[in-house]
Amino acid sequence: MSISDATSIIEPEGSSFEEATYRKLTWRLVPFLFLCYIVAYLDRVNVGFAKLQMLGDLQFSETVYGLGAGIFFIGYFLFEVPSNIILHKVGARVWIARIMLTWGVLSAAMMFIATPTQFYVLRFLLGLAEAGFFPGIILYLTYWFPAARRGRIVALFMTAVAIAGVIGGPLSGLIVKGMEGVNGWRGWQWMFLLEGIPSILVGLITLSYLDDRIADAKWLSGPEKTLINSAVSREQQEKQTHGLGEVFSNGKVWLMGLIYFCFVMGLYGISFWLPTLIKALGVKDLMDVGLLSAIPYAFAAVAMVLIGRSSDQRGERRWHIAIPGFLGAAGLVLSVSFANSPVLAMAALTLGTVGILSTLPLFWSLPTAFLGGTAAAAGIAMINSLGNLAGYLSPTLVGMIKDATQSTNNGMYMLAGCLALGSVLTLSVSRQPTTSKA
């Protein structure tokens, strides 16, 4: 896709000063945040690829793997809200850099694990280190973009999940296969080391690249700052104001957390188990597994942006979230039904991945429509931390089910049920019309 084609998807038509300003803002912030999220997501889920070698080397069971993969999210849960409040106080530039530097070091250290305890401890610490990154970026985008523009902006940012899958599968396969035995290390050890380094480098760049607020952006002119600031300020005045105590007792916040939990169950079911599911179809070569795992994510990347743009244009959120959720559930069920047909099973896994990933960016248009200020920092973090408990539960349950039944089928049914429930709950949310463009 050319830059001009990408621009036509990301931005509405028009050549006014307003459109030119938001075009400038988009190309300044989103590609860099996109890069940050790609390296973050690679470090979070590359354990799914390492599993194909690591379990045999270290004699870990599927249950041990599932618990270790998921325990990341316990640390993530514990530090999520405090981390996002700190970001709101000290600024995104320093805090996002801190997050990326610490998780890069810990991710690289995964190469040295030898026991289940070491696996659990490092995954837990990795969760602590990364806590606050994703909700911090979502909060950061509310400082710059009004609600009517955030659907496609968040969708574009979150296609990094899909692009990480497109890049990460082949890259991980290449490292695991190509670096096998170099310096006496196994391929999975090299993968953790080499995929941890980019997080450290990007974290250092963050310190000089990001600006905390509109007023700090030297690359914006005075009139551009005034335009953006007036749009964001006007929106903040219209939002409900909550104290921190009210956030934790707000039923809408808990409902958002439950919806996100259901969708994240599906996300990490795919993220941690897709290589295993593809290998179960009869694909033996790890490089081939990596290449095939890129296919579902490539389709999802396109779908996420197109659905985000459609939602912004129509000012509609609920059905744009629920329909992909139902499609994701259908894809997981069909992948089990077509297990004896690799082509049909891959098509079903692609449908499931497209549906699951397309729910996530637009979901965030719901809570950011009614939370503002410090309450937004706490509320977004709370919703994200509640939802990401599914990142612990999903791989743990699927691993236990696989150990008990020698099959992932029932695990996929369980994940499909969660996606369907999340879609139903989304449709129960009261309509919140998207405000017109600033």
Tab-separated table of C-alpha atoms in Angstrom:
chain	number	residue	atom	x	y	z
A	1	MET	CA	0.000	0.000	0.000
A	2	SER	CA	1.447	3.382	-0.975
A	3	ILE	CA	1.598	6.356	1.403
A	4	SER	CA	-1.070	8.134	-0.617
A	5	ASP	CA	-3.354	5.101	-0.401
A	6	ALA	CA	-2.775	4.842	3.349
A	7	THR	CA	-3.504	8.539	3.742
A	8	SER	CA	-6.812	8.188	1.918
A	9	ILE	CA	-7.852	5.478	4.382
A	10	ILE	CA	-6.655	7.254	7.497
A	11	GLU	CA	-7.842	10.770	6.726
A	12	PRO	CA	-11.150	12.221	5.584
A	13	GLU	CA	-11.270	14.029	2.285
A	14	GLY	CA	-10.686	17.757	2.312
A	15	SER	CA	-7.879	20.275	2.083
A	16	SER	CA	-8.891	22.805	4.730
A	17	PHE	CA	-6.535	24.147	7.370
A	18	GLU	CA	-8.189	21.838	9.872
A	19	GLU	CA	-7.622	18.751	7.753
A	20	ALA	CA	-4.042	19.784	6.998
A	21	THR	CA	-3.391	20.258	10.721
A	22	TYR	CA	-4.756	16.851	11.680
A	23	ARG	CA	-2.882	15.260	8.780
A	24	LYS	CA	0.342	16.743	10.155
A	25	LEU	CA	-0.531	15.606	13.671
A	26	THR	CA	-1.373	12.093	12.509
A	27	TRP	CA	1.863	11.567	10.617
A	28	ARG	CA	3.926	12.984	13.460
A	29	LEU	CA	2.484	10.847	16.282
A	30	VAL	CA	0.843	7.713	14.945
A	31	PRO	CA	3.727	6.053	13.015
A	32	PHE	CA	6.034	6.353	16.035
A	33	LEU	CA	3.417	5.085	18.504
A	34	PHE	CA	2.685	2.331	15.992
A	35	LEU	CA	6.359	1.312	16.081
A	36	CYS	CA	6.339	1.351	19.897
A	37	TYR	CA	3.334	-0.963	19.991
A	38	ILE	CA	4.829	-3.376	17.456
A	39	VAL	CA	7.951	-3.944	19.553
A	40	ALA	CA	5.810	-4.128	22.697
A	41	TYR	CA	3.508	-6.748	21.249
A	42	LEU	CA	6.397	-8.816	19.860
A	43	ASP	CA	7.959	-8.977	23.319
A	44	ARG	CA	4.642	-9.894	24.875
A	45	VAL	CA	3.638	-12.798	22.619
A	46	ASN	CA	6.886	-14.172	21.166
A	47	VAL	CA	6.696	-16.728	23.955
A	48	GLY	CA	4.057	-18.437	21.775
A	49	PHE	CA	6.684	-19.088	19.136
A	50	ALA	CA	9.414	-19.954	21.648
A	51	LYS	CA	7.036	-22.613	22.983
A	52	LEU	CA	7.567	-24.805	19.920
A	53	GLN	CA	11.198	-25.441	21.000
A	54	MET	CA	11.302	-24.363	24.626
A	55	LEU	CA	8.826	-26.870	26.032
A	56	GLY	CA	10.854	-29.816	24.779
A	57	ASP	CA	14.183	-28.324	25.887
A	58	LEU	CA	13.026	-27.446	29.396
A	59	GLN	CA	10.517	-30.285	29.841
A	60	PHE	CA	7.643	-27.897	30.545
A	61	SER	CA	4.047	-29.170	30.334
A	62	GLU	CA	1.323	-27.329	28.442
A	63	THR	CA	-0.069	-26.237	31.819
A	64	VAL	CA	3.290	-24.769	32.875
A	65	TYR	CA	3.487	-22.897	29.574
A	66	GLY	CA	-0.074	-21.621	29.851
A	67	LEU	CA	0.480	-20.414	33.429
A	68	GLY	CA	3.771	-18.747	32.546
A	69	ALA	CA	2.351	-17.084	29.443
A	70	GLY	CA	-0.599	-15.819	31.453
A	71	ILE	CA	1.095	-14.761	34.695
A	72	PHE	CA	2.434	-11.747	32.802
A	73	PHE	CA	-1.032	-10.259	33.192
A	74	ILE	CA	-1.085	-10.580	36.989
A	75	GLY	CA	1.842	-8.169	37.217
A	76	TYR	CA	0.210	-6.081	34.518
A	77	PHE	CA	-3.043	-5.960	36.502
A	78	LEU	CA	-1.407	-4.935	39.785
A	79	PHE	CA	0.509	-1.938	38.420
A	80	GLU	CA	-1.790	-0.797	35.610
A	81	VAL	CA	-3.805	1.916	37.383
A	82	PRO	CA	-0.868	3.384	39.364
A	83	SER	CA	1.245	3.432	36.196
A	84	ASN	CA	-1.346	5.340	34.185
A	85	ILE	CA	-1.887	7.894	36.949
A	86	ILE	CA	1.900	8.432	37.096
A	87	LEU	CA	1.943	8.938	33.313
A	88	HIS	CA	-0.814	11.549	33.609
A	89	LYS	CA	1.224	13.354	36.296
A	90	VAL	CA	4.779	13.173	34.914
A	91	GLY	CA	4.049	13.042	31.175
A	92	ALA	CA	4.064	10.385	28.496
A	93	ARG	CA	7.581	11.055	27.207
A	94	VAL	CA	9.515	9.968	30.301
A	95	TRP	CA	7.079	7.304	31.465
A	96	ILE	CA	6.655	5.492	28.140
A	97	ALA	CA	10.446	5.526	27.708
A	98	ARG	CA	10.834	3.997	31.200
A	99	ILE	CA	8.314	1.298	30.376
A	100	MET	CA	10.005	0.339	27.115
A	101	LEU	CA	13.521	0.261	28.536
A	102	THR	CA	12.624	-1.996	31.470
A	103	TRP	CA	10.531	-4.445	29.474
A	104	GLY	CA	13.203	-4.675	26.738
A	105	VAL	CA	15.810	-5.737	29.312
A	106	LEU	CA	13.463	-8.259	30.953
A	107	SER	CA	12.308	-9.696	27.634
A	108	ALA	CA	15.910	-10.303	26.582
A	109	ALA	CA	16.573	-11.948	29.965
A	110	MET	CA	13.980	-14.603	29.091
A	111	MET	CA	16.752	-16.355	27.139
A	112	PHE	CA	18.272	-17.540	30.432
A	113	ILE	CA	15.236	-19.337	31.938
A	114	ALA	CA	15.792	-22.959	32.905
A	115	THR	CA	13.042	-23.770	35.432
A	116	PRO	CA	9.293	-23.161	35.712
A	117	THR	CA	9.907	-20.790	38.639
A	118	GLN	CA	12.301	-18.654	36.601
A	119	PHE	CA	9.770	-18.649	33.754
A	120	TYR	CA	6.974	-17.498	36.069
A	121	VAL	CA	9.076	-14.799	37.791
A	122	LEU	CA	10.374	-13.217	34.583
A	123	ARG	CA	6.939	-13.224	32.945
A	124	PHE	CA	5.466	-11.635	36.083
A	125	LEU	CA	8.169	-8.939	36.136
A	126	LEU	CA	7.648	-8.322	32.419
A	127	GLY	CA	3.983	-7.626	33.175
A	128	LEU	CA	4.941	-5.170	35.922
A	129	ALA	CA	7.334	-3.420	33.556
A	130	GLU	CA	4.851	-3.056	30.706
A	131	ALA	CA	1.866	-2.054	32.851
A	132	GLY	CA	0.468	1.272	31.755
A	133	PHE	CA	1.891	1.242	28.232
A	134	PHE	CA	-1.259	0.530	26.211
A	135	PRO	CA	-3.752	2.516	28.339
A	136	GLY	CA	-1.137	5.250	28.527
A	137	ILE	CA	-1.086	5.522	24.732
A	138	ILE	CA	-4.906	5.536	24.607
A	139	LEU	CA	-4.925	8.319	27.221
A	140	TYR	CA	-2.171	10.175	25.349
A	141	LEU	CA	-4.213	10.164	22.136
A	142	THR	CA	-7.123	11.836	23.970
A	143	TYR	CA	-4.777	14.781	24.629
A	144	TRP	CA	-4.424	15.354	20.866
A	145	PHE	CA	-7.474	14.002	18.994
A	146	PRO	CA	-11.192	14.699	19.647
A	147	ALA	CA	-13.618	11.760	19.803
A	148	ALA	CA	-14.864	12.075	16.215
A	149	ARG	CA	-11.347	11.420	14.921
A	150	ARG	CA	-10.170	8.841	17.439
A	151	GLY	CA	-11.904	5.793	15.950
A	152	ARG	CA	-9.659	5.581	12.917
A	153	ILE	CA	-6.620	6.909	14.795
A	154	VAL	CA	-6.847	4.222	17.492
A	155	ALA	CA	-7.635	1.633	14.801
A	156	LEU	CA	-4.521	2.654	12.892
A	157	PHE	CA	-2.422	2.534	16.070
A	158	MET	CA	-3.792	-0.885	17.019
A	159	THR	CA	-3.121	-2.400	13.606
A	160	ALA	CA	0.338	-2.684	15.138
A	161	VAL	CA	-1.030	-5.868	16.782
A	162	ALA	CA	-1.762	-7.275	13.354
A	163	ILE	CA	1.465	-6.005	11.796
A	164	ALA	CA	3.404	-7.480	14.721
A	165	GLY	CA	1.805	-10.786	13.761
A	166	VAL	CA	2.719	-10.317	10.103
A	167	ILE	CA	6.323	-9.429	10.989
A	168	GLY	CA	6.702	-11.460	14.154
A	169	GLY	CA	5.817	-14.898	12.794
A	170	PRO	CA	8.315	-14.979	9.917
A	171	LEU	CA	10.927	-13.068	11.962
A	172	SER	CA	10.640	-15.428	14.925
A	173	GLY	CA	10.732	-18.454	12.624
A	174	LEU	CA	13.817	-17.092	10.865
A	175	ILE	CA	15.634	-16.415	14.147
A	176	VAL	CA	14.715	-19.732	15.760
A	177	LYS	CA	15.787	-21.681	12.678
A	178	GLY	CA	18.685	-19.540	11.460
A	179	MET	CA	20.384	-18.868	14.811
A	180	GLU	CA	20.040	-22.405	16.135
A	181	GLY	CA	23.283	-23.464	17.821
A	182	VAL	CA	25.125	-20.148	17.336
A	183	ASN	CA	27.339	-19.536	20.395
A	184	GLY	CA	25.906	-22.746	21.825
A	185	TRP	CA	22.454	-21.209	22.288
A	186	ARG	CA	19.149	-22.560	21.095
A	187	GLY	CA	17.087	-20.656	18.517
A	188	TRP	CA	14.428	-19.643	21.070
A	189	GLN	CA	17.109	-18.064	23.268
A	190	TRP	CA	18.381	-15.948	20.382
A	191	MET	CA	14.803	-14.931	19.594
A	192	PHE	CA	14.239	-13.492	23.075
A	193	LEU	CA	17.557	-11.611	22.942
A	194	LEU	CA	17.237	-10.173	19.445
A	195	GLU	CA	13.559	-9.205	19.819
A	196	GLY	CA	14.225	-7.485	23.162
A	197	ILE	CA	16.855	-5.087	21.779
A	198	PRO	CA	14.433	-2.975	19.627
A	199	SER	CA	12.366	-2.083	22.718
A	200	ILE	CA	15.468	-0.666	24.399
A	201	LEU	CA	16.450	1.363	21.330
A	202	VAL	CA	12.939	2.738	20.722
A	203	GLY	CA	12.637	3.583	24.420
A	204	LEU	CA	15.730	5.774	24.180
A	205	ILE	CA	14.366	7.509	21.052
A	206	THR	CA	11.077	8.196	22.863
A	207	LEU	CA	12.831	10.582	25.243
A	208	SER	CA	13.650	12.999	22.425
A	209	TYR	CA	10.721	12.378	20.063
A	210	LEU	CA	7.480	12.594	22.041
A	211	ASP	CA	5.951	15.767	23.454
A	212	ASP	CA	3.808	15.582	26.577
A	213	ARG	CA	1.266	18.240	25.587
A	214	ILE	CA	0.131	20.359	22.664
A	215	ALA	CA	1.924	23.392	24.092
A	216	ASP	CA	5.253	21.504	24.008
A	217	ALA	CA	5.037	20.637	20.295
A	218	LYS	CA	7.556	22.900	18.560
A	219	TRP	CA	6.653	21.280	15.226
A	220	LEU	CA	3.150	22.829	15.407
A	221	SER	CA	2.498	26.481	14.561
A	222	GLY	CA	0.552	28.767	16.889
A	223	PRO	CA	-2.702	28.550	14.887
A	224	GLU	CA	-2.357	24.744	14.667
A	225	LYS	CA	-1.925	24.489	18.433
A	226	THR	CA	-4.961	26.721	18.966
A	227	LEU	CA	-7.132	24.586	16.652
A	228	ILE	CA	-6.187	21.285	18.276
A	229	ASN	CA	-6.316	22.614	21.817
A	230	SER	CA	-9.759	24.179	21.376
A	231	ALA	CA	-11.210	20.926	20.014
A	232	VAL	CA	-9.781	18.819	22.834
A	233	SER	CA	-10.668	21.383	25.539
A	234	ARG	CA	-14.253	21.662	24.294
A	235	GLU	CA	-14.644	17.893	24.433
A	236	GLN	CA	-13.176	17.663	27.946
A	237	GLN	CA	-15.742	20.172	29.201
A	238	GLU	CA	-18.563	18.004	27.861
A	239	LYS	CA	-17.367	14.815	29.569
A	240	GLN	CA	-18.608	13.570	32.902
A	241	THR	CA	-16.258	14.370	35.764
A	242	HIS	CA	-15.477	11.678	38.315
A	243	GLY	CA	-13.312	11.425	41.381
A	244	LEU	CA	-11.062	8.383	41.604
A	245	GLY	CA	-13.426	6.766	44.093
A	246	GLU	CA	-16.337	7.247	41.721
A	247	VAL	CA	-14.400	5.559	38.906
A	248	PHE	CA	-14.048	2.353	40.940
A	249	SER	CA	-17.737	2.370	41.858
A	250	ASN	CA	-19.014	3.333	38.408
A	251	GLY	CA	-21.105	0.529	36.910
A	252	LYS	CA	-20.344	1.681	33.352
A	253	VAL	CA	-16.621	1.317	33.994
A	254	TRP	CA	-17.104	-2.248	35.292
A	255	LEU	CA	-19.282	-3.113	32.294
A	256	MET	CA	-16.552	-1.809	29.980
A	257	GLY	CA	-14.033	-3.960	31.854
A	258	LEU	CA	-16.211	-7.061	31.399
A	259	ILE	CA	-16.698	-6.412	27.674
A	260	TYR	CA	-12.990	-5.894	27.175
A	261	PHE	CA	-12.247	-9.048	29.203
A	262	CYS	CA	-14.372	-11.081	26.787
A	263	PHE	CA	-12.616	-9.696	23.714
A	264	VAL	CA	-9.132	-10.070	25.201
A	265	MET	CA	-9.892	-13.738	25.937
A	266	GLY	CA	-10.116	-14.197	22.180
A	267	LEU	CA	-7.101	-12.000	21.428
A	268	TYR	CA	-4.652	-13.939	23.558
A	269	GLY	CA	-6.199	-17.260	22.617
A	270	ILE	CA	-5.084	-16.437	19.084
A	271	SER	CA	-1.820	-14.713	20.027
A	272	PHE	CA	-0.423	-17.466	22.251
A	273	TRP	CA	-1.803	-20.505	20.435
A	274	LEU	CA	-1.855	-19.637	16.713
A	275	PRO	CA	1.587	-21.187	16.041
A	276	THR	CA	0.481	-24.347	17.865
A	277	LEU	CA	-2.815	-24.491	15.953
A	278	ILE	CA	-1.011	-24.116	12.620
A	279	LYS	CA	1.527	-26.779	13.549
A	280	ALA	CA	-1.375	-29.106	14.467
A	281	LEU	CA	-2.617	-28.793	10.863
A	282	GLY	CA	0.434	-30.752	9.761
A	283	VAL	CA	2.940	-27.913	9.191
A	284	LYS	CA	6.280	-29.105	10.574
A	285	ASP	CA	8.900	-26.566	9.495
A	286	LEU	CA	9.080	-23.652	11.949
A	287	MET	CA	9.764	-21.159	9.168
A	288	ASP	CA	6.599	-22.312	7.393
A	289	VAL	CA	4.647	-21.977	10.650
A	290	GLY	CA	5.911	-18.403	10.937
A	291	LEU	CA	4.993	-17.519	7.358
A	292	LEU	CA	1.510	-19.014	7.625
A	293	SER	CA	0.862	-17.258	10.955
A	294	ALA	CA	1.354	-13.930	9.148
A	295	ILE	CA	-1.655	-14.498	6.866
A	296	PRO	CA	-4.464	-13.946	9.426
A	297	TYR	CA	-2.750	-10.845	10.790
A	298	ALA	CA	-2.278	-9.342	7.321
A	299	PHE	CA	-6.026	-9.538	6.632
A	300	ALA	CA	-6.768	-8.201	10.121
A	301	ALA	CA	-4.548	-5.138	9.594
A	302	VAL	CA	-6.593	-4.037	6.587
A	303	ALA	CA	-9.943	-4.813	8.239
A	304	MET	CA	-9.121	-2.848	11.399
A	305	VAL	CA	-8.458	0.381	9.510
A	306	LEU	CA	-11.450	0.021	7.168
A	307	ILE	CA	-13.878	-0.738	10.003
A	308	GLY	CA	-12.479	2.141	12.078
A	309	ARG	CA	-12.980	4.525	9.175
A	310	SER	CA	-16.527	3.240	8.582
A	311	SER	CA	-17.381	3.751	12.248
A	312	ASP	CA	-16.104	7.341	12.268
A	313	GLN	CA	-17.945	8.210	9.048
A	314	ARG	CA	-21.251	6.822	10.342
A	315	GLY	CA	-20.836	7.979	13.930
A	316	GLU	CA	-21.772	4.451	15.058
A	317	ARG	CA	-19.789	2.277	17.478
A	318	ARG	CA	-21.793	-0.612	18.929
A	319	TRP	CA	-22.536	-2.626	15.780
A	320	HIS	CA	-19.051	-1.921	14.428
A	321	ILE	CA	-17.740	-3.659	17.558
A	322	ALA	CA	-20.334	-6.411	17.969
A	323	ILE	CA	-20.390	-7.752	14.400
A	324	PRO	CA	-16.617	-8.371	14.267
A	325	GLY	CA	-16.919	-10.033	17.696
A	326	PHE	CA	-19.518	-12.477	16.386
A	327	LEU	CA	-17.379	-13.131	13.287
A	328	GLY	CA	-14.381	-13.830	15.515
A	329	ALA	CA	-16.396	-16.393	17.471
A	330	ALA	CA	-17.592	-18.035	14.256
A	331	GLY	CA	-14.022	-18.215	12.947
A	332	LEU	CA	-12.751	-20.043	16.040
A	333	VAL	CA	-15.611	-22.559	15.913
A	334	LEU	CA	-15.106	-23.175	12.195
A	335	SER	CA	-11.349	-23.644	12.651
A	336	VAL	CA	-12.145	-26.633	14.854
A	337	SER	CA	-14.803	-27.960	12.480
A	338	PHE	CA	-12.381	-27.813	9.533
A	339	ALA	CA	-9.410	-29.248	11.433
A	340	ASN	CA	-8.970	-31.993	8.813
A	341	SER	CA	-8.775	-29.475	5.961
A	342	PRO	CA	-5.724	-27.209	6.383
A	343	VAL	CA	-6.886	-24.684	3.764
A	344	LEU	CA	-10.370	-24.287	5.259
A	345	ALA	CA	-8.952	-24.271	8.793
A	346	MET	CA	-6.538	-21.455	7.857
A	347	ALA	CA	-9.421	-19.516	6.286
A	348	ALA	CA	-11.406	-19.931	9.506
A	349	LEU	CA	-8.462	-18.868	11.668
A	350	THR	CA	-8.075	-15.823	9.434
A	351	LEU	CA	-11.753	-14.937	9.889
A	352	GLY	CA	-11.372	-15.400	13.644
A	353	THR	CA	-8.278	-13.195	13.798
A	354	VAL	CA	-9.888	-10.477	11.663
A	355	GLY	CA	-12.969	-10.420	13.889
A	356	ILE	CA	-11.086	-10.470	17.186
A	357	LEU	CA	-8.597	-7.749	16.311
A	358	SER	CA	-11.245	-5.495	14.740
A	359	THR	CA	-13.236	-5.294	17.997
A	360	LEU	CA	-10.390	-3.823	20.023
A	361	PRO	CA	-9.646	-0.319	18.683
A	362	LEU	CA	-13.298	0.702	18.427
A	363	PHE	CA	-14.021	-0.640	21.891
A	364	TRP	CA	-11.919	2.219	23.305
A	365	SER	CA	-14.238	4.785	21.749
A	366	LEU	CA	-16.848	3.753	24.344
A	367	PRO	CA	-15.104	4.530	27.681
A	368	THR	CA	-13.140	7.533	26.352
A	369	ALA	CA	-16.484	9.106	25.393
A	370	PHE	CA	-17.489	9.579	29.040
A	371	LEU	CA	-14.245	9.680	31.057
A	372	GLY	CA	-12.031	12.757	31.297
A	373	GLY	CA	-9.063	14.148	33.227
A	374	THR	CA	-7.413	12.122	35.995
A	375	ALA	CA	-10.510	9.923	36.045
A	376	ALA	CA	-9.758	8.999	32.434
A	377	ALA	CA	-6.241	7.929	33.417
A	378	ALA	CA	-7.592	5.718	36.210
A	379	GLY	CA	-10.686	4.534	34.335
A	380	ILE	CA	-8.895	3.563	31.131
A	381	ALA	CA	-6.208	1.765	33.134
A	382	MET	CA	-8.796	-0.021	35.278
A	383	ILE	CA	-10.743	-1.207	32.220
A	384	ASN	CA	-7.556	-2.333	30.520
A	385	SER	CA	-6.287	-4.136	33.626
A	386	LEU	CA	-9.606	-5.929	34.144
A	387	GLY	CA	-9.713	-6.901	30.494
A	388	ASN	CA	-6.138	-8.086	30.487
A	389	LEU	CA	-6.784	-10.506	33.334
A	390	ALA	CA	-8.108	-12.518	30.398
A	391	GLY	CA	-4.525	-12.552	29.159
A	392	TYR	CA	-3.771	-14.647	32.253
A	393	LEU	CA	-6.889	-16.771	32.165
A	394	SER	CA	-7.026	-17.451	28.408
A	395	PRO	CA	-3.687	-19.261	27.857
A	396	THR	CA	-3.908	-20.913	31.279
A	397	LEU	CA	-7.337	-22.434	30.571
A	398	VAL	CA	-6.464	-23.453	27.022
A	399	GLY	CA	-3.264	-25.103	28.287
A	400	MET	CA	-5.129	-26.992	31.007
A	401	ILE	CA	-7.809	-28.082	28.545
A	402	LYS	CA	-5.158	-29.292	26.095
A	403	ASP	CA	-3.333	-31.269	28.802
A	404	ALA	CA	-6.612	-32.841	29.944
A	405	THR	CA	-8.068	-33.669	26.515
A	406	GLN	CA	-4.981	-33.711	24.236
A	407	SER	CA	-6.871	-31.245	22.031
A	408	THR	CA	-7.388	-27.491	21.798
A	409	ASN	CA	-10.948	-27.902	20.434
A	410	ASN	CA	-12.807	-27.248	23.679
A	411	GLY	CA	-10.490	-24.352	24.387
A	412	MET	CA	-11.481	-22.723	21.087
A	413	TYR	CA	-15.176	-23.242	21.898
A	414	MET	CA	-14.639	-21.551	25.245
A	415	LEU	CA	-12.947	-18.552	23.601
A	416	ALA	CA	-15.709	-18.313	20.993
A	417	GLY	CA	-18.311	-18.175	23.755
A	418	CYS	CA	-16.442	-15.280	25.410
A	419	LEU	CA	-16.350	-13.322	22.141
A	420	ALA	CA	-20.074	-13.834	21.591
A	421	LEU	CA	-20.818	-12.680	25.154
A	422	GLY	CA	-18.684	-9.575	24.661
A	423	SER	CA	-20.624	-8.718	21.506
A	424	VAL	CA	-23.989	-9.133	23.251
A	425	LEU	CA	-22.850	-6.917	26.142
A	426	THR	CA	-21.629	-4.279	23.679
A	427	LEU	CA	-25.105	-4.075	22.155
A	428	SER	CA	-26.528	-3.513	25.656
A	429	VAL	CA	-24.498	-0.303	26.046
A	430	SER	CA	-26.584	2.840	25.655
A	431	ARG	CA	-26.023	4.708	22.415
A	432	GLN	CA	-23.370	7.390	22.691
A	433	PRO	CA	-23.422	9.442	19.527
A	434	THR	CA	-20.035	10.471	18.229
A	435	THR	CA	-19.656	14.206	18.237
A	436	SER	CA	-19.128	15.960	14.957
A	437	LYS	CA	-15.626	16.806	13.852
A	438	ALA	CA	-13.933	19.682	15.542
